[in-house]
XYZ file of C-alpha atoms in Angstrom:
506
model
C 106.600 121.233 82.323
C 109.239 119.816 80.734
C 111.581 120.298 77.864
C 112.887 117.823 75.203
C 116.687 118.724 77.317
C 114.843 117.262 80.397
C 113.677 114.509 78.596
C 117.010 113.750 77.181
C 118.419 113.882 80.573
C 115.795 112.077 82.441
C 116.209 109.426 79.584
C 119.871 109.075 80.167
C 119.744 108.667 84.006
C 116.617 106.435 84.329
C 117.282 103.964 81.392
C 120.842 104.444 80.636
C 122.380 103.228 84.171
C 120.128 100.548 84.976
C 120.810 99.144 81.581
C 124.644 99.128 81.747
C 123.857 97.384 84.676
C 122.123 94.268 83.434
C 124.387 94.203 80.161
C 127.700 93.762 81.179
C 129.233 92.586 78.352
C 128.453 96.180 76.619
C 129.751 97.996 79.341
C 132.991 98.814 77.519
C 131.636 99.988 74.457
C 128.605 101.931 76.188
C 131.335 103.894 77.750
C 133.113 104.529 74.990
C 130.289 105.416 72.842
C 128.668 108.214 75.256
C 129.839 111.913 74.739
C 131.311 112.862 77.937
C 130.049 116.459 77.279
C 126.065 116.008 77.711
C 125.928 119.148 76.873
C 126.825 118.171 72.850
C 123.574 115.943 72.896
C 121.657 118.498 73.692
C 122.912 120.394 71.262
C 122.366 117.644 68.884
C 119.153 116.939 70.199
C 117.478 117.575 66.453
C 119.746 114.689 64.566
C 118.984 112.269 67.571
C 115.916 110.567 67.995
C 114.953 108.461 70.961
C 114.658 105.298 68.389
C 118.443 105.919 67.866
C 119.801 106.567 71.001
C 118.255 103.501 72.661
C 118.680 101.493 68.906
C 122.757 102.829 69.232
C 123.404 101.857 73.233
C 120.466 99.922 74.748
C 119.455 96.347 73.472
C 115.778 96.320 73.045
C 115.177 93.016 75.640
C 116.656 95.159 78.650
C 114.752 97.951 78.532
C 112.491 98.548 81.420
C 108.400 98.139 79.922
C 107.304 101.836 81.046
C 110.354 102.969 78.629
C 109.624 100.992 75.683
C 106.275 102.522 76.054
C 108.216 105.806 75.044
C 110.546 104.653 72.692
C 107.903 103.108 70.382
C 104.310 105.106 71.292
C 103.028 104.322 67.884
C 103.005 100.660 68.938
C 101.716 101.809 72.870
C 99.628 104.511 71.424
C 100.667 106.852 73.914
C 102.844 109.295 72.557
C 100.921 112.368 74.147
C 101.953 110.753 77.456
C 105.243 110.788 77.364
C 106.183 114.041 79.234
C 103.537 113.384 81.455
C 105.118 110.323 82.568
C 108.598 111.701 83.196
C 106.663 114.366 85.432
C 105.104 111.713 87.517
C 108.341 109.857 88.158
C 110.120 113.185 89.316
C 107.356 114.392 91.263
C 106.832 110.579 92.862
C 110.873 110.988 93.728
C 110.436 114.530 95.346
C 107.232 113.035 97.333
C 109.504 110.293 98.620
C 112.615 112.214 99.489
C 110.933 114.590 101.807
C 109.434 111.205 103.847
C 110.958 112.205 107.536
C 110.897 108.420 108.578
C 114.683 107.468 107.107
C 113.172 103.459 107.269
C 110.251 104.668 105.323
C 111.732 106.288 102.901
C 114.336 104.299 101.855
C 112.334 101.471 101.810
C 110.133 103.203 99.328
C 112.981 105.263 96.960
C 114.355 101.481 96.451
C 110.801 99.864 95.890
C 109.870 102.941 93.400
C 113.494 102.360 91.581
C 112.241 98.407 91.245
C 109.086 99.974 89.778
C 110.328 102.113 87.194
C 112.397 98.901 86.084
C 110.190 96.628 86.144
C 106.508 97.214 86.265
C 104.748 99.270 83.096
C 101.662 101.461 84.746
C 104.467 103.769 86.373
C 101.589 106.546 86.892
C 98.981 104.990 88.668
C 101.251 102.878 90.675
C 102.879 106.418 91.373
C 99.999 107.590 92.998
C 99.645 104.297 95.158
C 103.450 104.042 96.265
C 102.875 107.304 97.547
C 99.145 106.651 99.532
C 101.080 103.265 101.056
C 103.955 105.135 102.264
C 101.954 107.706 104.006
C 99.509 104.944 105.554
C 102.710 103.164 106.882
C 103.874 106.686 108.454
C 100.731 106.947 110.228
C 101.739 103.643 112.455
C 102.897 104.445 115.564
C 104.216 100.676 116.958
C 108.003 100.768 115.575
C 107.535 96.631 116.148
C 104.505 96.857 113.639
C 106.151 99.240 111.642
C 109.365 96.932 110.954
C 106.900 94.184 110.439
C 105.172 95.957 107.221
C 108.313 97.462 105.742
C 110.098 93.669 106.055
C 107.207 92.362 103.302
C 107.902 95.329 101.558
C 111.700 94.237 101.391
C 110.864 90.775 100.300
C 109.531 92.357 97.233
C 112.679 94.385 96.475
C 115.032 90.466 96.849
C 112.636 89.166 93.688
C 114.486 88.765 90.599
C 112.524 90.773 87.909
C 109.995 87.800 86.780
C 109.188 87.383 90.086
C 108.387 90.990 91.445
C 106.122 91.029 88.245
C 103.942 88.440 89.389
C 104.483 88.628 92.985
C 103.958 92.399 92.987
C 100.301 93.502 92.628
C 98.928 91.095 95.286
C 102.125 91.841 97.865
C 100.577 94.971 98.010
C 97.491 94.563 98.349
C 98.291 92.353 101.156
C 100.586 94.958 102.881
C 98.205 97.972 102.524
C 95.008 95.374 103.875
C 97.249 95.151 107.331
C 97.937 98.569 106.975
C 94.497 99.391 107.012
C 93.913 96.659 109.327
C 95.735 98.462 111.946
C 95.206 101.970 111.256
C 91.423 101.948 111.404
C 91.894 99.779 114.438
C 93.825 102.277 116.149
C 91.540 105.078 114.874
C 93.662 107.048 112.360
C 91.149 106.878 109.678
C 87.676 105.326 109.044
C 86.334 103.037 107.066
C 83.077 104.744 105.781
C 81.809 101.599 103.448
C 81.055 98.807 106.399
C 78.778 96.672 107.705
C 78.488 98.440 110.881
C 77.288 101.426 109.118
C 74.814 99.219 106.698
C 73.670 97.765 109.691
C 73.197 101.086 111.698
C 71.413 102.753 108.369
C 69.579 99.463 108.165
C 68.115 99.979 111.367
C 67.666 103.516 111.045
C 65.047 103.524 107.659
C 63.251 101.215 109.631
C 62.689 103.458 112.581
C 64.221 100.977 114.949
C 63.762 101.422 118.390
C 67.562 99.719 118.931
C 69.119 102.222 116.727
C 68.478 104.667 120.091
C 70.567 102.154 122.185
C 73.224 101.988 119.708
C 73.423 105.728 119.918
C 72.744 105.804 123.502
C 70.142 108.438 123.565
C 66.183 108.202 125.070
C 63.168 109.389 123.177
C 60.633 111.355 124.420
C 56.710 109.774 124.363
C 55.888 111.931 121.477
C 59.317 111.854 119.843
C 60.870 108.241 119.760
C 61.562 105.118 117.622
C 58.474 103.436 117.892
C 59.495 100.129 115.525
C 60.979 96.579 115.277
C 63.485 96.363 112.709
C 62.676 92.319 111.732
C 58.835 92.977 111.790
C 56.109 95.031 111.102
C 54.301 96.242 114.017
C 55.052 99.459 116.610
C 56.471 99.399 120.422
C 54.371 101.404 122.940
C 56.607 103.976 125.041
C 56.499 102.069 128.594
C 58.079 98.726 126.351
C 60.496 101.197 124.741
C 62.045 102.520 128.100
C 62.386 98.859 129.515
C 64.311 97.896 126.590
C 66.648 100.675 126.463
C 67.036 100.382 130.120
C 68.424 96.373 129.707
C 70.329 96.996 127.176
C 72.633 99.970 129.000
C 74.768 96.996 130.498
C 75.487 95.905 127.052
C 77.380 99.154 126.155
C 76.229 99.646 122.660
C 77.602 102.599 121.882
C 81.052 101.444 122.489
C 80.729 97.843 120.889
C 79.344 100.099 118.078
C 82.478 102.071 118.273
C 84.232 98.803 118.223
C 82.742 97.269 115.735
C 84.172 100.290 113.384
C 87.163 100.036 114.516
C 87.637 96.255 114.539
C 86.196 95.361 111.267
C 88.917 95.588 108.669
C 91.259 93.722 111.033
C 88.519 91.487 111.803
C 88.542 90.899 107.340
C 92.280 90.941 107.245
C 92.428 87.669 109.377
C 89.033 86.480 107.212
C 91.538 86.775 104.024
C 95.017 86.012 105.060
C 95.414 83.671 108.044
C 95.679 80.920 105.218
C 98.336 81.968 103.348
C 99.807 83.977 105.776
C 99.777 82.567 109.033
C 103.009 83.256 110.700
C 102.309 87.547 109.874
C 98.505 87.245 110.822
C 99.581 85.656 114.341
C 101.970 88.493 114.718
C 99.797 91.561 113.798
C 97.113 89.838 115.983
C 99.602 89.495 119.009
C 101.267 92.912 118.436
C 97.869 94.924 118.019
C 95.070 93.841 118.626
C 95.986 91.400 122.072
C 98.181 94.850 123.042
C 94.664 96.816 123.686
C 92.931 94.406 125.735
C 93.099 94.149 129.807
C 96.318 92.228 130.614
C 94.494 89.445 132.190
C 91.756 88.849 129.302
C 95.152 89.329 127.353
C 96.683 86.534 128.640
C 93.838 83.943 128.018
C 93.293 85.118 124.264
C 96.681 84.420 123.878
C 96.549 81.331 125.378
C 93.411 80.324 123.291
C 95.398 81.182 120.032
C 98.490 79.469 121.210
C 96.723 76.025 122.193
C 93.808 75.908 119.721
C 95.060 78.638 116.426
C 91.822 80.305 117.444
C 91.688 84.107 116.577
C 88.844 85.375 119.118
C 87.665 89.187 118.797
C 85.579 90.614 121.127
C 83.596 93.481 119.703
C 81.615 93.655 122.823
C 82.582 96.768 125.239
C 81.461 94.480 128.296
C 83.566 91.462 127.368
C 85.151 90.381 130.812
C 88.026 87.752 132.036
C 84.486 85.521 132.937
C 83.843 85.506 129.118
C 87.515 84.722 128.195
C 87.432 81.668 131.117
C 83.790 80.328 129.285
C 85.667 80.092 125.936
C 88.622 79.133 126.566
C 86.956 76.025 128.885
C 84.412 74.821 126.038
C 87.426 74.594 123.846
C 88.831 72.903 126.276
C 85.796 70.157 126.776
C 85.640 69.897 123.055
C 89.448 69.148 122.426
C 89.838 66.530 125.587
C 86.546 64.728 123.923
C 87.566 64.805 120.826
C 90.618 62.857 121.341
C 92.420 65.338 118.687
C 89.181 64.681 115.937
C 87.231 68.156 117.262
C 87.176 70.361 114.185
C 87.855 74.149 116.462
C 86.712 77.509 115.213
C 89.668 79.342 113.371
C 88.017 82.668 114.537
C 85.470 83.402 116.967
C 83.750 86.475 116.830
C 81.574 88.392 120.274
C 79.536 90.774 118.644
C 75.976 92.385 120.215
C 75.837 94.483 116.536
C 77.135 91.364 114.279
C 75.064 92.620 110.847
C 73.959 89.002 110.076
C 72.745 87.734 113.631
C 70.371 91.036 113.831
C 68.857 91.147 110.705
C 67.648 87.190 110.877
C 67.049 87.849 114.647
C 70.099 85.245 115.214
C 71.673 84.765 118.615
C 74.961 82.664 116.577
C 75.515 81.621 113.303
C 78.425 78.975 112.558
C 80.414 79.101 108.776
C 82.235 75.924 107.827
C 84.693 78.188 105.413
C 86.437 79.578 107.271
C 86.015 77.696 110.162
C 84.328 80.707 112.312
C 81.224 81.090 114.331
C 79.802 84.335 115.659
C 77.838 85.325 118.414
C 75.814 88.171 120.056
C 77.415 87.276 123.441
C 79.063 84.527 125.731
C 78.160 84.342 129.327
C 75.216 86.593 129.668
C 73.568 84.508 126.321
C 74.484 81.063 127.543
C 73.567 81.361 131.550
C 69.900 82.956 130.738
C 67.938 80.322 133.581
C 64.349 80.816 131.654
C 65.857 80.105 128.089
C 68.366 77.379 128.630
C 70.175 77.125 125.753
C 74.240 77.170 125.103
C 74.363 79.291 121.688
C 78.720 79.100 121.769
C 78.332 74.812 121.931
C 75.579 74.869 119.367
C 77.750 76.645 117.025
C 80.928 74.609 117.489
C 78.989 71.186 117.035
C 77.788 72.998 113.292
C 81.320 73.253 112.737
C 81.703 69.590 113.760
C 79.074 68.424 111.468
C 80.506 65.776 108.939
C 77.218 65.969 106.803
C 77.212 69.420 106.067
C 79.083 69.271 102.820
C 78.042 70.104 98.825
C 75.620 67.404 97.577
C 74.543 66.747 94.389
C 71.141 66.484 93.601
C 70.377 63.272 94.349
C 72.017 63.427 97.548
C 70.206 66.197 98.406
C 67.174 64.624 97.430
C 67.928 61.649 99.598
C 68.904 63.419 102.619
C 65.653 65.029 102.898
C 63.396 61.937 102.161
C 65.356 60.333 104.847
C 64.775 63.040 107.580
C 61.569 63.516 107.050
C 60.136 60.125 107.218
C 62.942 59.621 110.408
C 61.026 62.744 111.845
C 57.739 61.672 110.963
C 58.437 58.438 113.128
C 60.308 59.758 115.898
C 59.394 63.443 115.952
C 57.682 63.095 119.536
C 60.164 61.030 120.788
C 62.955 63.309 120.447
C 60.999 65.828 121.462
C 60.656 63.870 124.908
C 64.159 63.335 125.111
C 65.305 66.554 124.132
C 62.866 68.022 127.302
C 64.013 65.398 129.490
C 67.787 66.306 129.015
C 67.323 70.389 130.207
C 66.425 71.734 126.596
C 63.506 74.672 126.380
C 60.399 74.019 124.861
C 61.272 76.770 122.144
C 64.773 74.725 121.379
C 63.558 71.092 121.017
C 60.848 72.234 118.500
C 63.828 74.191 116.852
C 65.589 70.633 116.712
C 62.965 69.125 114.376
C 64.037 71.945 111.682
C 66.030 69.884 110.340
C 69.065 67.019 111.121
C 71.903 69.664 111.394
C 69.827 71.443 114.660
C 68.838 68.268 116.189
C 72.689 67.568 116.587
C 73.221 70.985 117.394
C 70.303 71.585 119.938
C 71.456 67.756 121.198
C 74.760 69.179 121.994
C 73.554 71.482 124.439
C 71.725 69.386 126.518
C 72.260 67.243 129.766
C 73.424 64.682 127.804
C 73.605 62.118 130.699
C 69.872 62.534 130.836
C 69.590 61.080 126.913
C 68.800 57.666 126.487
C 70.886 55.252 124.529
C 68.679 54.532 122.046
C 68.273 58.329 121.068
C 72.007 58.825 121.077
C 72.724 55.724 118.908
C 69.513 57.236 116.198
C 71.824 60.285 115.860
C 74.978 58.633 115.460
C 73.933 55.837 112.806
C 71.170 57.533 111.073
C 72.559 61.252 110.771
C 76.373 60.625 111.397
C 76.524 62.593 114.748
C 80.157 61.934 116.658
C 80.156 59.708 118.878
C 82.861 61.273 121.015
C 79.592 64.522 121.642
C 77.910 62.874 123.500
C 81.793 62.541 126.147
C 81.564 66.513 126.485
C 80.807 67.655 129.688
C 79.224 70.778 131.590
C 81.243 73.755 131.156
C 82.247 74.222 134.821
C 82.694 78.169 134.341
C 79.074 78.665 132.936
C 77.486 76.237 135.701
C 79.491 78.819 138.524
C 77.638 81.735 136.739
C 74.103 79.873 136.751
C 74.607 79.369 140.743
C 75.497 82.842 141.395
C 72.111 83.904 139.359
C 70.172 81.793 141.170
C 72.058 83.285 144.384
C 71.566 86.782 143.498
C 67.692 86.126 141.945
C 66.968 84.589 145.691
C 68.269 87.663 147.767
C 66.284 89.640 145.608
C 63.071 87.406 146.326
C-alpha cells in the first residue's frame, strides 16, 4: 500500500522528468526551484498540496492525461483511485523488468513509459501491456518475433497526437497476429469458434458425422443414428459405409486443423487490406513454413503470381491439389487477358461451418474476394457427378451482375429472368446436358441467372452452341472471354487414372 511519501516520490519521478523534458524553456528555473534535499518535501508534505506543486513547476498543457486525473479528481471524480493507480504503474514496471527476453522487454518498458505519458486508462491498459508481452514471449520464430515487436516500435516513433489515435487499433492489430500465430502453432486455444459451433452443432443433433470427426465407431445399439440437415434416422449397415469413406478424408485432423488455423485464417479476413506487405510475411513465415516443401513451393507460387492466400484445412491436401489450383488460376488469368477478377483467399475445408450446415459443396463471397470449398481434386474428378465446384465458384466471383440493386432493379432483374427462363428453360437445359453437365446441375442452373453462368462455366464449353453462349452474354452480361477457358489438364489426368483404376477393379 502506499504512503502519501510514495506518492510524493512517485509524483516527482513520473511527472516531474518527462515534463522538464517537453518544456525547455523552464528548465532553468525548474532546477532552481526544486529542493535538492527530497527529504524537506516530505517533511513538508502537510503545507504542499499536489494542486501546488504541479500549479508551482508543471504548466497544466504538459501534463500527461492519467496525471491530471490526480491532480484535479474532483473534476475526474476519481479521487479514491489515486493510490490505486500509482500501485498499478509500479507493479506493471516490476512485471516488465523481470521479462527474460532483453528485446521483449525493452520494447515494452519504452511502450509502457509512452503510455503513462500519453494515454489516460493507465490501469486497464496495464493489465493488457502485460497479457501482449507474455503472448509475444510465447513465439518461438525469432524472424516472427522481430516482425511483431517492429509494429510495436512504430508506435513508440509517433509524436504524442499520433500514438493517441494510432494506438488502440495498433494493438489490436499486433495482438490479432499474435494470436494468429500462437493458436496456429498450438500454444493456446481458441475456445469461442466456429469449429466448435459447428462440432456442438452437429452433436445436439445426434449426427452420425460428428463420429467421423472424432474418429470413433458406434456400436448397433449405441451410435449416432441422425442427419444433421434433416429429419429422419440412418440404419447401422448405412452408418458403417459412411464412416468407412470418410476415413480417407482424415477428419479428425482437418478438425484439428481447423482449430488451429482459424484465427490466422480471420487475421488475413481483416488485415490483408490495410496491411498487405505484414499479412504476406506472417503468411510466408508461418503458415507456408508447416506445409510439405513441395506443396510449399506452389502456395507460394500461387500467392506470388495471383496475391492469392490459399489455406488448406484439409489433413489429406496433396501436391495433386496444389497443381489443380494453381492450373485453374492459371486458365482463368491467360483467358482473361488480365480482366479475371481471382480469389484473394481460397479456403479447402471438409468441416467449413457454412458449406455443412446448407449441405454446400462451395460457396463464393464477392467481399472479400474468397471462395471456399469442402475439397479440390477428390470433389471435382467424381465421374458419376460431373461437376467442377472450384470453377463454379471463381466464375461467382467473376459475375459483373452481382452487385446492390435498388428496388427497381431488383424488380427488373427478376421479371427479366423469369420470362427468359420461361422461354428458353428447356433449351438450356438441352445444352447444358449436351456440354457434360449432370442432370442434378443443369436443373440447378435454372435457379436463377447467377448459376446458369456458374453451372455454364463448368461445362464442355466447345459442345455449347453459339446461340446459347451469345443469350448469356447479351441478356445476363456473362464474359465473353468464359467461354476461352479450357479443360484443366491436371483434373482431366486424375479422371483417366479413375477410370484406369475403376477398370482393373471390374
Amino acid at each position: 500500500m502506499l504512503n502519501k511519501n510514495d506518492i510524493i516520490n512517485t509524483l516527482i519521478k513520473e511527472i516531474i522528468p518527462s515534463s522538464i523534458k517537453k518544456v525547455k524553456p523552464n528548465v532553468a528555473q525548474i532546477q532552481k526551484e526544486i529542493p535538492q534535499n527530497t527529504n524537506k518535501i516530505y517533511s513538508d508534505i502537510k503545507q504542499i498540496s499536489f494542486e501546488n506543486i504541479i500549479a508551482n513547476y508543471i504548466p497544466t498543457e504538459h501534463i500527461a492525461p492519467f496525471a491530471k486525473r490526480i491532480i484535479n479528481p474532483t473534476e475526474f471524480n476519481q479521487k479514491t483511485g489515486l493510490v490505486k493507480t500509482f500501485e498499478k504503474i509500479q507493479k506493471t514496471k516490476v512485471k516488465l523488468s523481470n521479462i527474460k527476453d532483453a528485446e521483449i522487454k525493452t520494447s515494452f518498458e519504452y511502450l509502457y513509459k509512452k503510455i503513462i505519458n500519453e494515454t489516460s486508462n493507465i490501469e486497464q491498459l496495464s493489465d493488457e501491456i502485460i497479457n501482449l508481452s507474455q503472448k509475444i514471449g510465447l513465439i518461438e520464430n525469432q524472424e516472427t518475433k522481430k516482425l511483431l515487436l517492429s509494429e510495436i516500435h512504430k508506435l513508440l516513433k509517433l509524436n504524442k497526437k499520433d500514438f493517441k489515435s494510432n494506438f488502440s487499433s495498433k494493438i489490436v492489430f499486433i495482438e490479432d497476429a499474435t494470436d494468429a500465430v500462437n493458436i496456429m502453432n498450438n500454444k493456446y486455444l481458441n475456445t469461442k469458434s466456429e469449429p466448435i459451433e459447428l462440432y456442438n452443432w452437429l452433436k445436439s443433433h445426434n449426427s452420425w458425422f460428428t463420429d467421423a470427426i472424432e474418429g470413433n465407431q458406434g456400436t448397433i445399439n449405441n451410435y449416432r443414428n441422425k442427419f444433421a440437415t434433416k429429419k429422419s434416422k440412418i440404419d447401422y449397415e448405412s452408418y458403417l459405409k459412411n464412416l468407412n469413406e470418410l476415413k480417407k478424408e482424415k477428419l479428425p485432423n482437418t478438425f484439428q486443423n481447423n482449430l488451429k488455423l482459424e484465427a490466422f485464417q480471420n487475421f488475413i479476413y481483416e488485415y490483408n487490406d490495410i496491411e498487405p506487405k505484414f499479412v504476406k510475411q506472417i503468411y510466408n513465415i508461418e503458415f507456408l513454413k508447416s506445409q510439405p516443401r513441395k506443396i510449399r513451393n506452389i502456395l507460394k507460387n500461387i500467392n506470388k503470381t495471383f496475391d492469392t492466400f490459399v489455406i488448406p484445412f484439409n489433413a489429406k491436401f496433396s501436391i495433386n491439389d496444389a497443381k489443380y489450383l494453381e492450373e485453374e488460376l492459371t486458365l482463368w488469368k491467360k483467358a482473361g487477358l488480365g480482366k479475371s477478377i481471382q480469389p484473394k483467399i481460397i479456403n479447402i475445408n471438409y468441416l467449413d461451418k457454412t458449406l455443412n450446415q446448407n449441405n454446400y459443396s462451395g460457396i463464393a463471397y464477392s467481399i472479400p474476394k474468397e471462395i471456399t470449398v469442402l475439397d479440390l481434386l477428390d470433389l471435382d474428378c467424381n465421374i458419376n457427378n460431373r461437376s467442377i465446384t472450384l470453377r463454379h465458384e471463381i466464375n461467382h466471383l467473376n459475375d459483373k451482375t452481382i452487385h446492390h440493386m435498388n428496388n427497381g432493379e431488383k424488380l427488373f432483374k427478376f421479371l427479366k429472368w423469369n420470362i427468359n427462363k420461361l422461354i428458353y428453360k428447356k433449351q438450356w437445359i438441352t445444352e447444358l446436358k449436351n456440354a457434360g453437365v449432370s442432370d442434378f446441375s443443369a436443373n440447378y442452373a435454372m435457379k436463377n441467372q447467377h448459376e446458369l453462368k456458374s453451372v455454364t462455366s463448368e461445362s464442355l464449353m466447345e459442345y455449347l452452341s453459339n446461340k446459347f453462349k451469345n443469350q448469356l452474354i447479351k441478356k445476363f452480361q456473362m464474359e465473353h472471354w468464359i467461354f476461352d477457358i479450357k479443360q484443366n489438364k491436371i483434373r482431366l489426368e486424375e479422371i483417366e487414372k479413375k477410370i484406369a483404376q475403376d477398370a482393373k477393379k471390374e
